[in-house]
CSV table of N, CA and C in Angstrom, one decimal:
chain,number,residue,atom,x,y,z
D,1,SER,N,57.0,26.2,91.5
D,1,SER,CA,57.4,26.8,90.9
D,1,SER,C,57.0,28.1,90.3
D,2,SER,N,57.5,29.6,90.5
D,2,SER,CA,56.9,30.2,89.9
D,2,SER,C,56.9,30.7,88.5
D,3,THR,N,55.8,31.6,88.1
D,3,THR,CA,55.4,31.9,87.0
D,3,THR,C,56.5,32.2,85.9
D,4,VAL,N,57.9,32.8,86.4
D,4,VAL,CA,59.1,33.3,85.6
D,4,VAL,C,59.5,31.7,85.4
D,5,ASP,N,60.1,31.1,86.1
D,5,ASP,CA,60.3,29.7,85.8
D,5,ASP,C,59.6,28.7,84.8
D,6,ILE,N,58.0,29.0,85.2
D,6,ILE,CA,57.5,28.4,83.9
D,6,ILE,C,57.8,29.0,82.3
D,7,VAL,N,57.7,30.3,82.6
D,7,VAL,CA,58.3,31.2,81.1
D,7,VAL,C,59.4,30.7,80.7
D,8,GLU,N,60.5,30.8,81.4
D,8,GLU,CA,61.9,30.3,81.4
D,8,GLU,C,62.0,29.2,80.5
D,9,ALA,N,61.1,28.1,81.2
D,9,ALA,CA,61.1,26.6,81.0
D,9,ALA,C,60.8,26.9,79.1
D,10,GLN,N,59.6,27.4,79.1
D,10,GLN,CA,59.4,27.2,77.6
D,10,GLN,C,59.8,28.3,76.4
D,11,SER,N,60.8,29.0,76.9
D,11,SER,CA,61.8,29.9,76.1
D,11,SER,C,62.9,29.2,75.4
D,12,LYS,N,63.2,28.0,76.3
D,12,LYS,CA,64.4,27.2,75.5
D,12,LYS,C,64.5,26.8,74.1
D,13,TYR,N,63.2,26.0,73.3
D,13,TYR,CA,63.5,26.0,71.8
D,13,TYR,C,62.4,27.1,71.3
D,14,GLY,N,62.5,28.2,71.8
D,14,GLY,CA,61.4,28.8,70.9
D,14,GLY,C,60.1,29.0,70.7
D,15,PHE,N,59.5,28.8,69.9
D,15,PHE,CA,58.0,28.7,69.7
D,15,PHE,C,57.6,27.4,70.1
D,16,TRP,N,58.6,26.4,69.3
D,16,TRP,CA,58.2,25.0,69.8
D,16,TRP,C,58.4,24.6,71.0
D,17,GLY,N,58.8,25.2,71.9
D,17,GLY,CA,59.0,25.1,73.5
D,17,GLY,C,57.9,25.3,74.2
D,18,TRP,N,56.7,25.9,73.4
D,18,TRP,CA,55.6,26.4,74.4
D,18,TRP,C,55.2,25.2,74.9
D,19,ASN,N,54.2,25.0,76.0
D,19,ASN,CA,53.5,24.0,76.5
D,19,ASN,C,52.3,24.2,75.6
D,20,LEU,N,52.1,24.5,75.4
D,20,LEU,CA,50.5,24.5,74.0
D,20,LEU,C,50.9,23.3,73.2
D,21,TRP,N,52.5,23.2,72.9
D,21,TRP,CA,52.8,21.4,72.1
D,21,TRP,C,53.1,20.5,73.0
D,22,ARG,N,53.2,20.8,74.2
D,22,ARG,CA,53.7,19.2,75.2
D,22,ARG,C,52.3,19.1,75.7
D,23,GLN,N,51.2,19.7,76.0
D,23,GLN,CA,50.3,19.9,76.9
D,23,GLN,C,48.9,20.3,76.2
D,24,PRO,N,48.7,19.8,74.4
D,24,PRO,CA,47.6,20.2,74.1
D,24,PRO,C,46.2,20.0,74.5
D,25,ILE,N,45.9,19.0,75.3
D,25,ILE,CA,44.8,18.6,76.0
D,25,ILE,C,44.7,19.5,76.9
D,26,GLY,N,45.7,19.7,77.9
D,26,GLY,CA,45.5,20.8,79.1
D,26,GLY,C,45.4,22.2,78.7
D,27,PHE,N,46.1,22.6,77.6
D,27,PHE,CA,45.8,23.5,76.9
D,27,PHE,C,44.0,23.9,76.7
D,28,ILE,N,43.5,23.0,75.8
D,28,ILE,CA,42.1,22.9,75.8
D,28,ILE,C,41.2,23.0,76.9
D,29,VAL,N,41.5,22.2,77.8
D,29,VAL,CA,40.3,22.1,79.5
D,29,VAL,C,41.0,23.3,80.0
D,30,PHE,N,42.4,23.9,79.9
D,30,PHE,CA,42.0,25.0,80.9
D,30,PHE,C,41.7,26.5,79.9
D,31,LEU,N,41.6,26.2,78.8
D,31,LEU,CA,41.0,27.3,77.8
D,31,LEU,C,39.5,27.4,78.1
D,32,ILE,N,38.8,26.2,78.0
D,32,ILE,CA,37.3,26.3,78.1
D,32,ILE,C,36.8,26.5,79.5
D,33,SER,N,37.5,26.0,80.6
D,33,SER,CA,37.4,26.6,82.0
D,33,SER,C,37.7,27.8,82.3
D,34,SER,N,38.6,28.4,81.7
D,34,SER,CA,38.6,29.8,81.7
D,34,SER,C,37.3,30.4,81.2
D,35,LEU,N,37.1,30.3,80.0
D,35,LEU,CA,35.6,31.0,79.4
D,35,LEU,C,34.8,30.6,80.6
D,36,ALA,N,34.6,29.6,80.7
D,36,ALA,CA,33.3,28.9,81.5
D,36,ALA,C,33.1,29.9,83.0
D,37,GLU,N,34.7,30.0,83.2
D,37,GLU,CA,34.4,30.9,84.7
D,37,GLU,C,34.7,32.3,84.7
D,38,CYS,N,34.8,32.9,83.2
D,38,CYS,CA,34.0,34.1,82.8
D,38,CYS,C,33.2,34.7,82.5
D,39,GLU,N,32.4,33.2,82.4
D,39,GLU,CA,30.8,33.5,82.1
D,39,GLU,C,30.5,33.8,80.3
D,40,ARG,N,31.4,33.1,79.6
D,40,ARG,CA,31.7,33.8,78.1
D,40,ARG,C,31.0,32.5,77.4
D,41,LEU,N,30.6,33.1,75.7
D,41,LEU,CA,29.8,32.3,75.2
D,41,LEU,C,30.9,30.9,74.7
D,42,PRO,N,30.2,29.8,75.1
D,42,PRO,CA,28.5,29.4,75.0
D,42,PRO,C,28.6,29.0,76.6
D,43,PHE,N,29.1,30.0,77.9
D,43,PHE,CA,28.8,29.4,79.1
D,43,PHE,C,28.3,30.8,79.5
D,44,ASP,N,27.5,31.4,78.9
D,44,ASP,CA,26.6,32.9,79.7
D,44,ASP,C,25.3,32.6,80.0
D,45,LEU,N,25.0,31.4,80.6
D,45,LEU,CA,23.7,31.2,80.5
D,45,LEU,C,23.1,32.2,81.6
D,46,PRO,N,24.0,32.8,82.6
D,46,PRO,CA,23.1,33.6,83.5
D,46,PRO,C,22.6,35.0,82.3
D,47,GLU,N,23.4,34.9,81.1
D,47,GLU,CA,22.6,36.1,80.9
D,47,GLU,C,21.3,35.9,79.6
D,48,ALA,N,21.1,34.4,79.8
D,48,ALA,CA,19.9,34.4,78.7
D,48,ALA,C,18.6,34.8,79.3
D,49,GLU,N,17.5,35.0,78.7
D,49,GLU,CA,16.5,35.9,78.9
D,49,GLU,C,15.9,35.5,80.0
D,50,GLU,N,15.3,33.8,80.2
D,50,GLU,CA,14.8,33.3,81.0
D,50,GLU,C,15.5,33.1,82.5
D,51,GLU,N,16.8,33.3,82.1
D,51,GLU,CA,17.7,33.3,83.5
D,51,GLU,C,17.7,34.8,84.3
D,52,LEU,N,17.5,36.2,83.5
D,52,LEU,CA,17.6,37.0,83.9
D,52,LEU,C,17.1,37.2,85.1
D,53,ALA,N,15.7,36.8,85.4
D,53,ALA,CA,14.8,37.0,86.8
D,53,ALA,C,15.5,36.5,87.6
D,54,ALA,N,16.3,35.1,87.4
D,54,ALA,CA,16.9,35.0,89.0
D,54,ALA,C,18.4,35.3,89.2
D,55,TRP,N,19.4,36.3,88.2
D,55,TRP,CA,20.3,35.8,88.1
D,55,TRP,C,20.8,37.5,89.6
D,56,TYR,N,21.9,37.3,90.1
D,56,TYR,CA,21.6,38.1,91.1
D,56,TYR,C,22.3,39.8,90.7
D,57,GLN,N,22.3,40.0,89.4
D,57,GLN,CA,23.0,41.3,89.0
D,57,GLN,C,21.7,42.2,88.8
D,58,THR,N,20.3,41.7,88.7
D,58,THR,CA,19.2,42.5,88.3
D,58,THR,C,18.9,43.2,89.9
D,59,GLU,N,19.5,42.7,90.7
D,59,GLU,CA,19.2,43.8,92.2
D,59,GLU,C,19.9,45.1,91.6
D,60,TYR,N,21.1,45.2,91.1
D,60,TYR,CA,21.5,46.3,90.9
D,60,TYR,C,21.7,47.3,90.3
D,61,SER,N,21.8,48.3,90.2
D,61,SER,CA,21.8,49.3,89.1
D,61,SER,C,23.0,50.5,89.3
D,62,GLY,N,23.5,51.2,88.1
D,62,GLY,CA,24.7,52.5,88.7
D,62,GLY,C,25.9,51.7,88.7
D,63,ILE,N,26.2,52.4,89.7
D,63,ILE,CA,27.9,52.0,90.0
D,63,ILE,C,28.0,50.6,90.8
D,64,LYS,N,27.1,50.2,91.4
D,64,LYS,CA,27.2,48.6,91.9
D,64,LYS,C,27.3,47.4,90.4
D,65,PHE,N,25.9,47.9,89.6
D,65,PHE,CA,26.1,47.3,88.2
D,65,PHE,C,27.4,47.3,87.3
D,66,GLY,N,28.3,48.3,87.7
D,66,GLY,CA,29.4,49.1,86.6
D,66,GLY,C,30.3,48.3,87.6
D,67,LEU,N,30.5,47.8,88.6
D,67,LEU,CA,31.4,47.1,89.5
D,67,LEU,C,31.6,45.7,89.0
D,68,PHE,N,30.2,45.4,88.9
D,68,PHE,CA,30.2,43.9,88.4
D,68,PHE,C,31.0,43.5,87.2
D,69,TYR,N,30.7,44.4,86.6
D,69,TYR,CA,30.9,44.0,84.9
D,69,TYR,C,32.8,44.6,84.7
D,70,VAL,N,33.1,45.5,85.7
D,70,VAL,CA,34.4,45.7,86.1
D,70,VAL,C,35.1,44.3,86.4
D,71,ALA,N,34.5,43.8,87.3
D,71,ALA,CA,34.7,43.1,87.8
D,71,ALA,C,35.2,41.3,87.0
D,72,SER,N,34.4,41.5,86.1
D,72,SER,CA,34.2,40.3,84.8
D,72,SER,C,35.1,40.4,83.9
D,73,TYR,N,35.2,41.4,83.7
D,73,TYR,CA,36.2,41.9,82.6
D,73,TYR,C,37.7,42.1,82.9
D,74,LEU,N,38.0,42.2,84.1
D,74,LEU,CA,39.3,41.8,85.0
D,74,LEU,C,39.2,40.5,85.3
D,75,ASN,N,38.4,39.7,85.5
D,75,ASN,CA,38.6,38.4,85.5
D,75,ASN,C,38.7,37.8,83.9
D,76,LEU,N,38.5,38.5,83.4
D,76,LEU,CA,38.8,37.8,81.3
D,76,LEU,C,40.0,38.5,81.5
D,77,LEU,N,40.6,39.5,81.6
D,77,LEU,CA,42.4,39.8,81.4
D,77,LEU,C,43.3,38.8,82.4
D,78,LEU,N,42.6,38.4,83.6
D,78,LEU,CA,43.4,37.3,84.2
D,78,LEU,C,43.8,36.5,83.8
D,79,SER,N,42.5,36.1,83.6
D,79,SER,CA,42.1,34.5,82.5
D,79,SER,C,43.4,34.4,81.6
D,80,SER,N,43.0,35.6,80.6
D,80,SER,CA,44.0,35.5,79.2
D,80,SER,C,45.6,35.3,79.8
D,81,LEU,N,45.8,36.1,80.6
D,81,LEU,CA,47.2,36.5,81.4
D,81,LEU,C,47.7,35.2,81.5
D,82,SER,N,47.1,34.3,82.1
D,82,SER,CA,47.6,32.5,82.9
D,82,SER,C,47.6,32.1,81.6
D,83,VAL,N,46.5,31.9,80.8
D,83,VAL,CA,46.5,31.3,79.6
D,83,VAL,C,48.0,31.2,78.9
D,84,THR,N,48.4,33.0,78.5
D,84,THR,CA,49.6,32.8,77.8
D,84,THR,C,50.8,32.9,78.7
D,85,VAL,N,50.7,32.6,80.0
D,85,VAL,CA,51.7,32.4,80.9
D,85,VAL,C,51.9,30.9,80.6
D,86,PHE,N,51.0,30.5,81.3
D,86,PHE,CA,51.0,28.9,81.0
D,86,PHE,C,51.5,27.9,79.8
D,87,TYR,N,50.7,28.8,78.6
D,87,TYR,CA,50.9,27.7,77.5
D,87,TYR,C,51.4,28.4,76.5
D,88,LEU,N,51.5,29.8,76.2
D,88,LEU,CA,51.9,30.2,75.0
D,88,LEU,C,53.5,31.3,75.2
D,89,GLY,N,54.2,30.7,76.1
D,89,GLY,CA,55.3,31.4,76.4
D,89,GLY,C,55.7,32.4,76.7
D,90,GLY,N,54.6,33.1,77.5
D,90,GLY,CA,54.4,34.3,78.7
D,90,GLY,C,54.9,35.6,77.6
D,91,TRP,N,56.2,36.3,78.1
D,91,TRP,CA,56.4,37.6,77.6
D,91,TRP,C,57.6,37.3,76.8
D,92,ASN,N,57.8,36.2,76.5
D,92,ASN,CA,59.3,35.7,75.6
D,92,ASN,C,58.4,35.9,74.3
D,93,ILE,N,59.3,36.5,73.1
D,93,ILE,CA,58.7,36.6,72.0
D,93,ILE,C,59.6,35.8,71.0
D,94,SER,N,59.0,34.8,70.5
D,94,SER,CA,59.8,33.8,69.9
D,94,SER,C,60.3,34.1,68.3
D,95,ILE,N,60.0,35.2,67.6
D,95,ILE,CA,60.3,35.4,66.6
D,95,ILE,C,60.0,37.2,66.3
D,96,PRO,N,62.0,37.0,66.7
D,96,PRO,CA,62.4,38.8,66.3
D,96,PRO,C,62.3,39.2,65.5
D,97,LEU,N,61.6,40.1,64.8
D,97,LEU,CA,61.5,40.9,63.6
D,97,LEU,C,62.2,42.6,63.5
D,98,ARG,N,63.1,42.5,62.4
D,98,ARG,CA,63.6,43.8,62.6
D,98,ARG,C,62.2,44.8,61.9
D,99,MET,N,62.4,46.0,61.7
D,99,MET,CA,61.1,47.0,61.2
D,99,MET,C,61.1,46.5,59.6
D,100,ASP,N,62.3,46.2,58.7
D,100,ASP,CA,61.9,46.2,57.3
D,100,ASP,C,61.3,44.5,57.4
D,101,GLN,N,61.5,43.8,58.1
D,101,GLN,CA,60.9,42.3,57.9
D,101,GLN,C,59.5,42.7,58.2
D,102,LEU,N,59.3,43.1,59.2
D,102,LEU,CA,57.5,43.6,59.7
D,102,LEU,C,56.7,44.0,58.7
D,103,LEU,N,57.4,45.1,58.3
D,103,LEU,CA,56.6,45.6,57.2
D,103,LEU,C,56.7,45.2,55.9
D,104,ASN,N,57.7,44.5,55.3
D,104,ASN,CA,57.4,43.4,54.4
D,104,ASN,C,56.3,42.3,54.7
D,105,LEU,N,56.2,42.0,55.6
D,105,LEU,CA,55.4,40.5,56.3
D,105,LEU,C,54.0,41.6,56.1
D,106,GLY,N,53.5,42.7,56.6
D,106,GLY,CA,52.2,43.4,56.6
D,106,GLY,C,52.7,43.8,54.9
D,107,TRP,N,52.8,44.0,54.4
D,107,TRP,CA,52.3,44.4,53.0
D,107,TRP,C,52.4,43.3,52.2
D,108,LYS,N,53.2,42.2,52.3
D,108,LYS,CA,53.2,41.0,51.0
D,108,LYS,C,52.7,39.8,51.4
D,109,PHE,N,52.3,40.0,52.4
D,109,PHE,CA,51.8,38.7,52.9
D,109,PHE,C,50.3,39.0,53.9
D,110,VAL,N,50.3,39.7,55.0
D,110,VAL,CA,48.7,39.9,55.5
D,110,VAL,C,48.3,40.8,54.7
D,111,LEU,N,48.4,42.2,54.1
D,111,LEU,CA,47.4,43.1,53.1
D,111,LEU,C,46.6,42.4,52.0
D,112,PRO,N,47.7,41.1,51.5
D,112,PRO,CA,47.1,40.2,50.4
D,112,PRO,C,45.8,39.6,51.1
D,113,ILE,N,46.0,38.8,52.2
D,113,ILE,CA,45.2,37.8,52.6
D,113,ILE,C,44.1,38.6,53.0
D,114,SER,N,44.5,40.1,53.5
D,114,SER,CA,42.7,40.4,54.1
D,114,SER,C,42.0,41.0,53.1
D,115,LEU,N,42.7,41.5,51.8
D,115,LEU,CA,42.0,41.7,50.7
D,115,LEU,C,40.9,40.8,50.1
D,116,GLY,N,41.6,39.4,50.3
D,116,GLY,CA,41.4,38.1,49.8
D,116,GLY,C,40.0,38.1,50.5
D,117,ASN,N,40.3,38.0,51.5
D,117,ASN,CA,39.2,37.6,52.7
D,117,ASN,C,38.1,38.5,52.8
D,118,LEU,N,38.4,39.8,52.5
D,118,LEU,CA,37.3,41.1,52.3
D,118,LEU,C,36.6,40.9,51.2
D,119,LEU,N,37.1,40.3,50.1
D,119,LEU,CA,36.1,39.9,48.2
D,119,LEU,C,35.7,38.7,48.6
D,120,LEU,N,35.9,37.8,49.5
D,120,LEU,CA,35.7,36.5,49.3
D,120,LEU,C,34.3,36.8,50.1
D,121,THR,N,34.2,37.6,51.3
D,121,THR,CA,33.3,38.0,52.3
D,121,THR,C,32.1,38.6,51.8
D,122,THR,N,32.4,39.5,50.7
D,122,THR,CA,31.5,40.5,50.2
D,122,THR,C,31.1,39.8,48.6
D,123,SER,N,31.6,39.0,48.5
D,123,SER,CA,31.0,38.1,47.6
D,123,SER,C,30.5,37.2,47.8
D,124,PHE,N,29.9,36.6,48.9
D,124,PHE,CA,28.7,35.8,49.2
D,124,PHE,C,27.8,36.4,50.4
């Protein structure tokens, strides 16, 4: 089936219809595999100092080195899109909010939690 079919199957029950709730172990395995494929923490062994001399990017500089990094970030973007489509409902927004509801959420919920977090972090 196509990605459109996968997203449509997840949109039947809103937030609770996401494949994240149907396949939590599959989500964790896919997320860890995506991080390993993108060579992100904790799977960034080729960027460790002892591995640096043996890594293929030491041979490149300038534009070629930049192209390797662009390809790495493109891989990260495509992995994020895949996780979103396969497990997080894709492009369907599960909770439609009006502008006044969104402002109330921001001012009455997100801002106090953020300020509390700031005070907690600065006190330690």
